[in-house]
Amino acid sequence: MKLLHSGKVREVYEDRGDIVLVASDRISVYDVVLPTPIPDKGKVLTRLSLWWFERLGDIVPNHVISATDVPPEFAGRAVRCRRLDMVPVECIARGYLAGLGLREYQASGAVSGIGLPPGLVEGSRLPEPIFTPTTKAPLGQHDEFITIDDVTAGQGEETAAELRRITLEVYRRGADLAASRGVIIADTKLEFGRAPDGTLVLADEVLTSDSSRFWPADEWEPGRPQHAFDKQFVRDWAAGTGWDKKEPGPEIPADVVEATRARYIEAYERITGETW
Ligand code: ATP
Ligand code: MG
């Protein structure tokens, strides 16, 4: 297979005209990839993404061709997908305020041009989920919030409306299901592409903790940074080492690796109701 792209935690290959997305066991914390892998992380997130794709088909078609027709060395953590003409917008839905959305709200009282009520704090639940698209910035640059009017200007009115509608529907479906199982999906990022016949297709990965913020519902407490369902052990431990959050990151000790692996599996089991 021909390597097209190597991201922080995934590789993208081209094969027989398809693309093959391969999830690694790498973990990034504060945007830095740590040198120690988390065993099975790639498989857990791949399976979770496939589980969701199967349950979203009535909202939007997806790019999955096969999770088994992949090279044996990537078995379980690779997905063969239709190669699409990607829409250059990161389609983000937010139900809670965190990350860049929080910073934008604090600076302007709005996110992606959507005005929000005053008095919201870090981790606040929004009155209703909002569509906060960003640009897909080239490597090394930061994504920037754009308004629905910007999406309309770039993609046309019909596409912009579809991206917004589908993104919010997928988020609601995912967040409602996860909430019933004790996991808050605070926000999520979707990517779409066009099939040759022009159909909008859901691509990339969907509703995983690498593309979304997962919080344990029983620890949710607005007004402070929320605990990340999967990465909290690593973050807490990293903060305790005095690491400056710059490259290179520190090696993760075995007990933190094991606790983190268990958290990925717990999130998978809670959401899907299946045993890993
Ligand atoms: P980061 O490491 O910050 O996530 P990244 O988003 O560039 O960087 P990956 O997420 O690892 O890296 O790469 C996945 C890439 O594959 C993205 O550029 C995504 O847009 C692209 N992609 C996903 N699905 C498809 C598809 N069906 N057809 C074509 N490209 C796709
Ligand atoms: Mg990506």
mmCIF file of C-alpha atoms and ligand atoms in Angstrom:
data_model
loop_
_atom_site.group_PDB
_atom_site.id
_atom_site.type_symbol
_atom_site.label_atom_id
_atom_site.label_comp_id
_atom_site.label_asym_id
_atom_site.label_seq_id
_atom_site.Cartn_x
_atom_site.Cartn_y
_atom_site.Cartn_z
ATOM 1 C CA MET A 1 0.000 0.000 0.000
ATOM 2 C CA LYS A 2 1.131 3.534 -0.632
ATOM 3 C CA LEU A 3 1.415 5.749 2.467
ATOM 4 C CA LEU A 4 -0.468 8.975 1.772
ATOM 5 C CA HIS A 5 -0.328 10.606 5.167
ATOM 6 C CA SER A 6 0.919 9.992 8.668
ATOM 7 C CA GLY A 7 -1.015 11.871 11.354
ATOM 8 C CA LYS A 8 -0.404 12.040 15.074
ATOM 9 C CA VAL A 9 -2.139 8.753 15.760
ATOM 10 C CA ARG A 10 -3.176 7.314 12.383
ATOM 11 C CA GLU A 11 -1.749 6.438 8.997
ATOM 12 C CA VAL A 12 -3.633 6.780 5.728
ATOM 13 C CA TYR A 13 -2.768 4.463 2.833
ATOM 14 C CA GLU A 14 -3.975 4.192 -0.734
ATOM 15 C CA ASP A 15 -4.741 0.676 -1.939
ATOM 16 C CA ARG A 16 -6.517 -0.512 -5.114
ATOM 17 C CA GLY A 17 -8.124 2.913 -5.455
ATOM 18 C CA ASP A 18 -9.475 2.806 -1.896
ATOM 19 C CA ILE A 19 -7.996 4.347 1.196
ATOM 20 C CA VAL A 20 -7.065 2.330 4.266
ATOM 21 C CA LEU A 21 -7.159 4.174 7.588
ATOM 22 C CA VAL A 22 -4.879 2.570 10.168
ATOM 23 C CA ALA A 23 -5.195 3.518 13.837
ATOM 24 C CA SER A 24 -2.046 3.108 15.916
ATOM 25 C CA ASP A 25 -1.698 2.677 19.679
ATOM 26 C CA ARG A 26 -0.076 6.112 19.932
ATOM 27 C CA ILE A 27 -1.572 8.570 22.397
ATOM 28 C CA SER A 28 -1.293 12.334 22.262
ATOM 29 C CA VAL A 29 -1.623 14.466 25.352
ATOM 30 C CA TYR A 30 -1.720 18.260 25.088
ATOM 31 C CA ASP A 31 -1.131 17.728 21.338
ATOM 32 C CA VAL A 32 2.172 15.909 21.918
ATOM 33 C CA VAL A 33 2.478 12.235 20.975
ATOM 34 C CA LEU A 34 4.033 10.372 23.904
ATOM 35 C CA PRO A 35 6.739 7.778 23.222
ATOM 36 C CA THR A 36 4.869 4.949 25.001
ATOM 37 C CA PRO A 37 1.972 3.243 23.182
ATOM 38 C CA ILE A 38 -1.291 2.203 24.879
ATOM 39 C CA PRO A 39 -1.814 -1.466 23.895
ATOM 40 C CA ASP A 40 -5.073 -2.072 21.988
ATOM 41 C CA LYS A 41 -6.019 1.618 21.762
ATOM 42 C CA GLY A 42 -6.017 1.448 17.947
ATOM 43 C CA LYS A 43 -8.268 -1.611 17.956
ATOM 44 C CA VAL A 44 -10.661 -0.243 20.575
ATOM 45 C CA LEU A 45 -11.183 3.046 18.750
ATOM 46 C CA THR A 46 -11.478 1.337 15.364
ATOM 47 C CA ARG A 47 -14.153 -0.979 16.707
ATOM 48 C CA LEU A 48 -16.000 1.866 18.392
ATOM 49 C CA SER A 49 -16.010 3.907 15.189
ATOM 50 C CA LEU A 50 -17.335 0.908 13.200
ATOM 51 C CA TRP A 51 -19.987 0.307 15.844
ATOM 52 C CA TRP A 52 -21.226 3.870 15.436
ATOM 53 C CA PHE A 53 -21.080 3.846 11.626
ATOM 54 C CA GLU A 54 -23.425 0.838 11.678
ATOM 55 C CA ARG A 55 -25.870 2.781 13.806
ATOM 56 C CA LEU A 56 -25.913 6.027 11.818
ATOM 57 C CA GLY A 57 -26.805 4.640 8.403
ATOM 58 C CA ASP A 58 -30.341 6.029 8.564
ATOM 59 C CA ILE A 59 -28.912 9.532 9.016
ATOM 60 C CA VAL A 60 -26.073 9.469 6.490
ATOM 61 C CA PRO A 61 -24.200 6.938 4.307
ATOM 62 C CA ASN A 62 -20.581 6.258 5.326
ATOM 63 C CA HIS A 63 -17.284 5.465 3.650
ATOM 64 C CA VAL A 64 -16.672 2.008 5.140
ATOM 65 C CA ILE A 65 -15.992 -0.774 2.644
ATOM 66 C CA SER A 66 -14.499 -3.441 4.890
ATOM 67 C CA ALA A 67 -12.891 -3.870 8.281
ATOM 68 C CA THR A 68 -11.448 -7.282 7.323
ATOM 69 C CA ASP A 69 -10.066 -6.743 3.817
ATOM 70 C CA VAL A 70 -6.916 -5.101 5.194
ATOM 71 C CA PRO A 71 -3.288 -6.260 5.461
ATOM 72 C CA PRO A 72 -2.921 -8.827 8.275
ATOM 73 C CA GLU A 73 -0.386 -6.734 10.197
ATOM 74 C CA PHE A 74 -3.089 -4.070 10.651
ATOM 75 C CA ALA A 75 -5.913 -6.489 11.440
ATOM 76 C CA GLY A 76 -8.450 -5.032 13.863
ATOM 77 C CA ARG A 77 -7.206 -1.484 13.646
ATOM 78 C CA ALA A 78 -7.645 -0.703 9.964
ATOM 79 C CA VAL A 79 -10.659 0.123 7.834
ATOM 80 C CA ARG A 80 -10.836 0.013 4.047
ATOM 81 C CA CYS A 81 -12.820 3.046 2.896
ATOM 82 C CA ARG A 82 -14.121 4.645 -0.253
ATOM 83 C CA ARG A 83 -11.741 7.378 -1.286
ATOM 84 C CA LEU A 84 -13.782 10.563 -1.286
ATOM 85 C CA ASP A 85 -13.367 14.124 -2.377
ATOM 86 C CA MET A 86 -13.175 15.576 1.125
ATOM 87 C CA VAL A 87 -15.196 18.634 2.102
ATOM 88 C CA PRO A 88 -12.608 21.068 3.534
ATOM 89 C CA VAL A 89 -14.578 21.828 6.698
ATOM 90 C CA GLU A 90 -14.250 20.281 10.151
ATOM 91 C CA CYS A 91 -17.880 19.761 11.122
ATOM 92 C CA ILE A 92 -18.053 20.164 14.879
ATOM 93 C CA ALA A 93 -21.090 19.806 17.111
ATOM 94 C CA ARG A 94 -20.927 21.024 20.703
ATOM 95 C CA GLY A 95 -23.304 20.241 23.515
ATOM 96 C CA TYR A 96 -20.983 21.512 26.254
ATOM 97 C CA LEU A 97 -18.440 24.281 26.471
ATOM 98 C CA ALA A 98 -14.760 23.256 26.439
ATOM 99 C CA GLY A 99 -11.506 23.688 24.577
ATOM 100 C CA LEU A 100 -11.388 26.200 21.756
ATOM 101 C CA GLY A 101 -15.156 26.705 21.977
ATOM 102 C CA LEU A 102 -14.782 27.884 25.561
ATOM 103 C CA ARG A 103 -11.968 30.263 24.654
ATOM 104 C CA GLU A 104 -13.949 31.709 21.771
ATOM 105 C CA TYR A 105 -16.988 32.195 24.028
ATOM 106 C CA GLN A 106 -14.881 33.912 26.685
ATOM 107 C CA ALA A 107 -13.412 36.238 24.068
ATOM 108 C CA SER A 108 -16.592 37.088 22.161
ATOM 109 C CA GLY A 109 -19.682 35.562 23.783
ATOM 110 C CA ALA A 110 -20.233 33.539 20.618
ATOM 111 C CA VAL A 111 -18.843 30.490 18.834
ATOM 112 C CA SER A 112 -18.871 30.274 15.027
ATOM 113 C CA GLY A 113 -21.142 33.321 15.030
ATOM 114 C CA ILE A 114 -23.689 31.684 17.336
ATOM 115 C CA GLY A 115 -24.385 33.932 20.312
ATOM 116 C CA LEU A 116 -24.586 32.095 23.639
ATOM 117 C CA PRO A 117 -26.168 33.192 26.924
ATOM 118 C CA PRO A 118 -23.915 35.022 29.398
ATOM 119 C CA GLY A 119 -22.573 33.322 32.501
ATOM 120 C CA LEU A 120 -21.542 30.001 30.979
ATOM 121 C CA VAL A 121 -18.381 28.464 32.423
ATOM 122 C CA GLU A 122 -15.948 25.725 31.490
ATOM 123 C CA GLY A 123 -17.919 22.488 31.085
ATOM 124 C CA SER A 124 -21.352 24.159 31.010
ATOM 125 C CA ARG A 125 -24.065 22.370 29.128
ATOM 126 C CA LEU A 126 -25.346 24.514 26.255
ATOM 127 C CA PRO A 127 -29.062 25.287 25.937
ATOM 128 C CA GLU A 128 -28.985 23.131 22.803
ATOM 129 C CA PRO A 129 -26.239 21.560 20.678
ATOM 130 C CA ILE A 130 -24.663 23.957 18.193
ATOM 131 C CA PHE A 131 -22.825 23.541 14.888
ATOM 132 C CA THR A 132 -19.400 25.209 15.130
ATOM 133 C CA PRO A 133 -17.476 24.433 11.940
ATOM 134 C CA THR A 134 -13.799 25.228 11.524
ATOM 135 C CA THR A 135 -11.403 25.372 8.642
ATOM 136 C CA LYS A 136 -9.228 22.324 8.044
ATOM 137 C CA ALA A 137 -5.874 24.021 8.480
ATOM 138 C CA PRO A 138 -2.749 22.745 6.707
ATOM 139 C CA LEU A 139 -0.195 20.948 8.908
ATOM 140 C CA GLY A 140 1.263 23.099 11.667
ATOM 141 C CA GLN A 141 -1.502 25.702 11.510
ATOM 142 C CA HIS A 142 -4.534 25.925 13.743
ATOM 143 C CA ASP A 143 -8.101 25.343 12.659
ATOM 144 C CA GLU A 144 -10.207 28.499 12.876
ATOM 145 C CA PHE A 145 -13.895 28.923 13.601
ATOM 146 C CA ILE A 146 -16.042 29.869 10.636
ATOM 147 C CA THR A 147 -19.719 30.726 10.524
ATOM 148 C CA ILE A 148 -22.455 28.883 8.672
ATOM 149 C CA ASP A 149 -22.375 31.799 6.205
ATOM 150 C CA ASP A 150 -18.699 31.056 5.516
ATOM 151 C CA VAL A 151 -19.584 27.406 4.867
ATOM 152 C CA THR A 152 -22.363 28.564 2.547
ATOM 153 C CA ALA A 153 -19.950 30.850 0.713
ATOM 154 C CA GLY A 154 -17.472 27.989 0.210
ATOM 155 C CA GLN A 155 -19.772 25.017 -0.308
ATOM 156 C CA GLY A 156 -23.116 26.422 -1.385
ATOM 157 C CA GLU A 157 -26.277 26.868 0.608
ATOM 158 C CA GLU A 158 -27.634 23.358 0.193
ATOM 159 C CA THR A 159 -24.404 21.639 1.231
ATOM 160 C CA ALA A 160 -23.901 23.961 4.194
ATOM 161 C CA ALA A 161 -27.411 23.226 5.449
ATOM 162 C CA GLU A 162 -26.912 19.481 4.976
ATOM 163 C CA LEU A 163 -23.564 19.494 6.810
ATOM 164 C CA ARG A 164 -25.148 21.329 9.712
ATOM 165 C CA ARG A 165 -28.244 19.143 9.873
ATOM 166 C CA ILE A 166 -26.366 15.833 9.620
ATOM 167 C CA THR A 167 -23.653 16.892 12.080
ATOM 168 C CA LEU A 168 -26.218 17.856 14.706
ATOM 169 C CA GLU A 169 -28.258 14.689 14.130
ATOM 170 C CA VAL A 170 -25.198 12.450 14.475
ATOM 171 C CA TYR A 171 -24.114 14.292 17.605
ATOM 172 C CA ARG A 172 -27.577 14.054 19.184
ATOM 173 C CA ARG A 173 -27.846 10.353 18.426
ATOM 174 C CA GLY A 174 -24.382 9.701 19.864
ATOM 175 C CA ALA A 175 -24.656 11.982 22.878
ATOM 176 C CA ASP A 176 -28.087 10.656 23.884
ATOM 177 C CA LEU A 177 -26.994 7.048 23.688
ATOM 178 C CA ALA A 178 -23.717 7.669 25.539
ATOM 179 C CA ALA A 179 -25.493 9.751 28.207
ATOM 180 C CA SER A 180 -27.809 6.850 28.970
ATOM 181 C CA ARG A 181 -24.649 4.867 29.759
ATOM 182 C CA GLY A 182 -22.887 7.402 31.924
ATOM 183 C CA VAL A 183 -20.658 9.029 29.305
ATOM 184 C CA ILE A 184 -20.997 12.667 28.283
ATOM 185 C CA ILE A 185 -19.952 13.364 24.708
ATOM 186 C CA ALA A 186 -19.236 17.050 25.115
ATOM 187 C CA ASP A 187 -18.439 17.693 21.469
ATOM 188 C CA THR A 188 -17.443 15.844 18.336
ATOM 189 C CA LYS A 189 -15.782 16.480 15.009
ATOM 190 C CA LEU A 190 -17.069 14.902 11.801
ATOM 191 C CA GLU A 191 -15.601 14.891 8.318
ATOM 192 C CA PHE A 192 -17.548 14.454 5.130
ATOM 193 C CA GLY A 193 -16.619 13.734 1.555
ATOM 194 C CA ARG A 194 -18.361 13.485 -1.796
ATOM 195 C CA ALA A 195 -18.818 10.237 -3.665
ATOM 196 C CA PRO A 196 -18.346 10.429 -7.460
ATOM 197 C CA ASP A 197 -22.143 10.735 -7.868
ATOM 198 C CA GLY A 198 -22.141 13.783 -5.574
ATOM 199 C CA THR A 199 -23.628 12.133 -2.484
ATOM 200 C CA LEU A 200 -22.433 13.482 0.870
ATOM 201 C CA VAL A 201 -20.773 10.645 2.781
ATOM 202 C CA LEU A 202 -19.625 10.504 6.413
ATOM 203 C CA ALA A 203 -15.870 9.789 6.444
ATOM 204 C CA ASP A 204 -12.875 9.563 8.766
ATOM 205 C CA GLU A 205 -13.683 8.156 12.247
ATOM 206 C CA VAL A 206 -16.868 8.831 14.155
ATOM 207 C CA LEU A 207 -17.725 9.403 17.836
ATOM 208 C CA THR A 208 -14.450 8.087 19.204
ATOM 209 C CA SER A 209 -12.619 9.735 22.063
ATOM 210 C CA ASP A 210 -9.940 10.879 19.581
ATOM 211 C CA SER A 211 -12.516 12.874 17.603
ATOM 212 C CA SER A 212 -14.707 13.846 20.567
ATOM 213 C CA ARG A 213 -14.535 14.832 24.232
ATOM 214 C CA PHE A 214 -15.747 11.967 26.422
ATOM 215 C CA TRP A 215 -16.383 12.820 30.084
ATOM 216 C CA PRO A 216 -17.517 10.499 32.868
ATOM 217 C CA ALA A 217 -21.004 11.834 33.696
ATOM 218 C CA ASP A 218 -20.667 11.195 37.416
ATOM 219 C CA GLU A 219 -17.603 13.478 37.606
ATOM 220 C CA TRP A 220 -19.072 16.322 35.551
ATOM 221 C CA GLU A 221 -18.789 19.609 37.398
ATOM 222 C CA PRO A 222 -18.980 22.872 35.452
ATOM 223 C CA GLY A 223 -16.493 25.549 36.472
ATOM 224 C CA ARG A 224 -13.308 23.531 36.158
ATOM 225 C CA PRO A 225 -11.556 21.448 33.465
ATOM 226 C CA GLN A 226 -13.503 18.196 33.095
ATOM 227 C CA HIS A 227 -11.932 14.772 33.461
ATOM 228 C CA ALA A 228 -11.250 13.149 30.120
ATOM 229 C CA PHE A 229 -12.703 9.647 30.181
ATOM 230 C CA ASP A 230 -9.668 8.075 28.531
ATOM 231 C CA LYS A 231 -6.667 10.323 29.008
ATOM 232 C CA GLN A 232 -7.126 11.603 32.533
ATOM 233 C CA PHE A 233 -4.641 9.209 34.158
ATOM 234 C CA VAL A 234 -1.973 10.193 31.661
ATOM 235 C CA ARG A 235 -2.739 13.892 32.029
ATOM 236 C CA ASP A 236 -2.678 13.806 35.824
ATOM 237 C CA TRP A 237 0.490 11.774 35.861
ATOM 238 C CA ALA A 238 2.135 14.021 33.224
ATOM 239 C CA ALA A 239 1.213 17.144 35.186
ATOM 240 C CA GLY A 240 2.828 15.586 38.261
ATOM 241 C CA THR A 241 6.141 15.030 36.481
ATOM 242 C CA GLY A 242 6.557 18.759 35.829
ATOM 243 C CA TRP A 243 6.727 18.128 32.077
ATOM 244 C CA ASP A 244 6.480 21.433 30.162
ATOM 245 C CA LYS A 245 3.994 19.947 27.610
ATOM 246 C CA LYS A 246 6.528 20.421 24.833
ATOM 247 C CA GLU A 247 8.191 17.809 22.608
ATOM 248 C CA PRO A 248 9.493 15.301 23.487
ATOM 249 C CA GLY A 249 6.923 13.879 25.888
ATOM 250 C CA PRO A 250 7.941 11.578 28.764
ATOM 251 C CA GLU A 251 7.752 7.768 28.752
ATOM 252 C CA ILE A 252 4.563 6.603 30.509
ATOM 253 C CA PRO A 253 5.090 4.182 33.428
ATOM 254 C CA ALA A 254 3.524 0.709 33.196
ATOM 255 C CA ASP A 255 0.790 1.260 35.797
ATOM 256 C CA VAL A 256 -0.417 4.424 34.043
ATOM 257 C CA VAL A 257 -0.366 2.604 30.695
ATOM 258 C CA GLU A 258 -2.482 -0.203 32.156
ATOM 259 C CA ALA A 259 -4.971 2.162 33.819
ATOM 260 C CA THR A 260 -5.308 4.110 30.566
ATOM 261 C CA ARG A 261 -5.834 0.967 28.507
ATOM 262 C CA ALA A 262 -8.553 -0.072 30.970
ATOM 263 C CA ARG A 263 -10.275 3.306 30.510
ATOM 264 C CA TYR A 264 -10.397 2.954 26.717
ATOM 265 C CA ILE A 265 -11.930 -0.475 27.143
ATOM 266 C CA GLU A 266 -14.367 0.806 29.760
ATOM 267 C CA ALA A 267 -15.581 3.567 27.442
ATOM 268 C CA TYR A 268 -16.031 1.018 24.654
ATOM 269 C CA GLU A 269 -17.912 -1.412 26.883
ATOM 270 C CA ARG A 270 -20.133 1.230 28.435
ATOM 271 C CA ILE A 271 -21.150 2.797 25.144
ATOM 272 C CA THR A 272 -21.613 -0.378 23.110
ATOM 273 C CA GLY A 273 -22.824 -2.603 25.942
ATOM 274 C CA GLU A 274 -20.447 -5.245 24.563
ATOM 275 C CA THR A 275 -17.573 -6.985 26.316
ATOM 276 C CA TRP A 276 -14.155 -6.197 24.853
HETATM 277 P P1 ATP B 1 -4.219 14.777 13.150
HETATM 278 O O1 ATP B 1 -3.037 13.970 13.505
HETATM 279 O O2 ATP B 1 -4.227 16.127 13.770
HETATM 280 O O3 ATP B 1 -5.534 14.040 13.288
HETATM 281 P P2 ATP B 1 -4.828 14.639 10.382
HETATM 282 O O4 ATP B 1 -6.277 14.876 10.615
HETATM 283 O O5 ATP B 1 -4.188 15.287 9.220
HETATM 284 O O6 ATP B 1 -3.994 15.058 11.623
HETATM 285 P P3 ATP B 1 -5.385 11.857 10.408
HETATM 286 O O7 ATP B 1 -6.644 12.174 11.122
HETATM 287 O O8 ATP B 1 -4.522 10.785 10.918
HETATM 288 O O9 ATP B 1 -4.504 13.112 10.292
HETATM 289 O O10 ATP B 1 -5.630 11.520 8.891
HETATM 290 C C1 ATP B 1 -6.818 11.146 8.342
HETATM 291 C C2 ATP B 1 -6.923 11.884 7.020
HETATM 292 O O11 ATP B 1 -7.697 11.108 6.121
HETATM 293 C C3 ATP B 1 -7.596 13.221 7.176
HETATM 294 O O12 ATP B 1 -6.918 14.166 6.385
HETATM 295 C C4 ATP B 1 -8.997 12.957 6.611
HETATM 296 O O13 ATP B 1 -9.572 14.108 6.064
HETATM 297 C C5 ATP B 1 -8.706 11.923 5.546
HETATM 298 N N1 ATP B 1 -9.822 11.052 5.215
HETATM 299 C C6 ATP B 1 -10.678 10.411 6.057
HETATM 300 N N2 ATP B 1 -11.580 9.670 5.382
HETATM 301 C C7 ATP B 1 -11.307 9.836 4.065
HETATM 302 C C8 ATP B 1 -11.893 9.333 2.842
HETATM 303 N N3 ATP B 1 -12.926 8.478 2.866
HETATM 304 N N4 ATP B 1 -11.359 9.732 1.672
HETATM 305 C C9 ATP B 1 -10.291 10.568 1.643
HETATM 306 N N5 ATP B 1 -9.683 11.065 2.743
HETATM 307 C C10 ATP B 1 -10.183 10.718 3.945
HETATM 308 MG MG MG B 2 -7.631 13.867 11.867
#
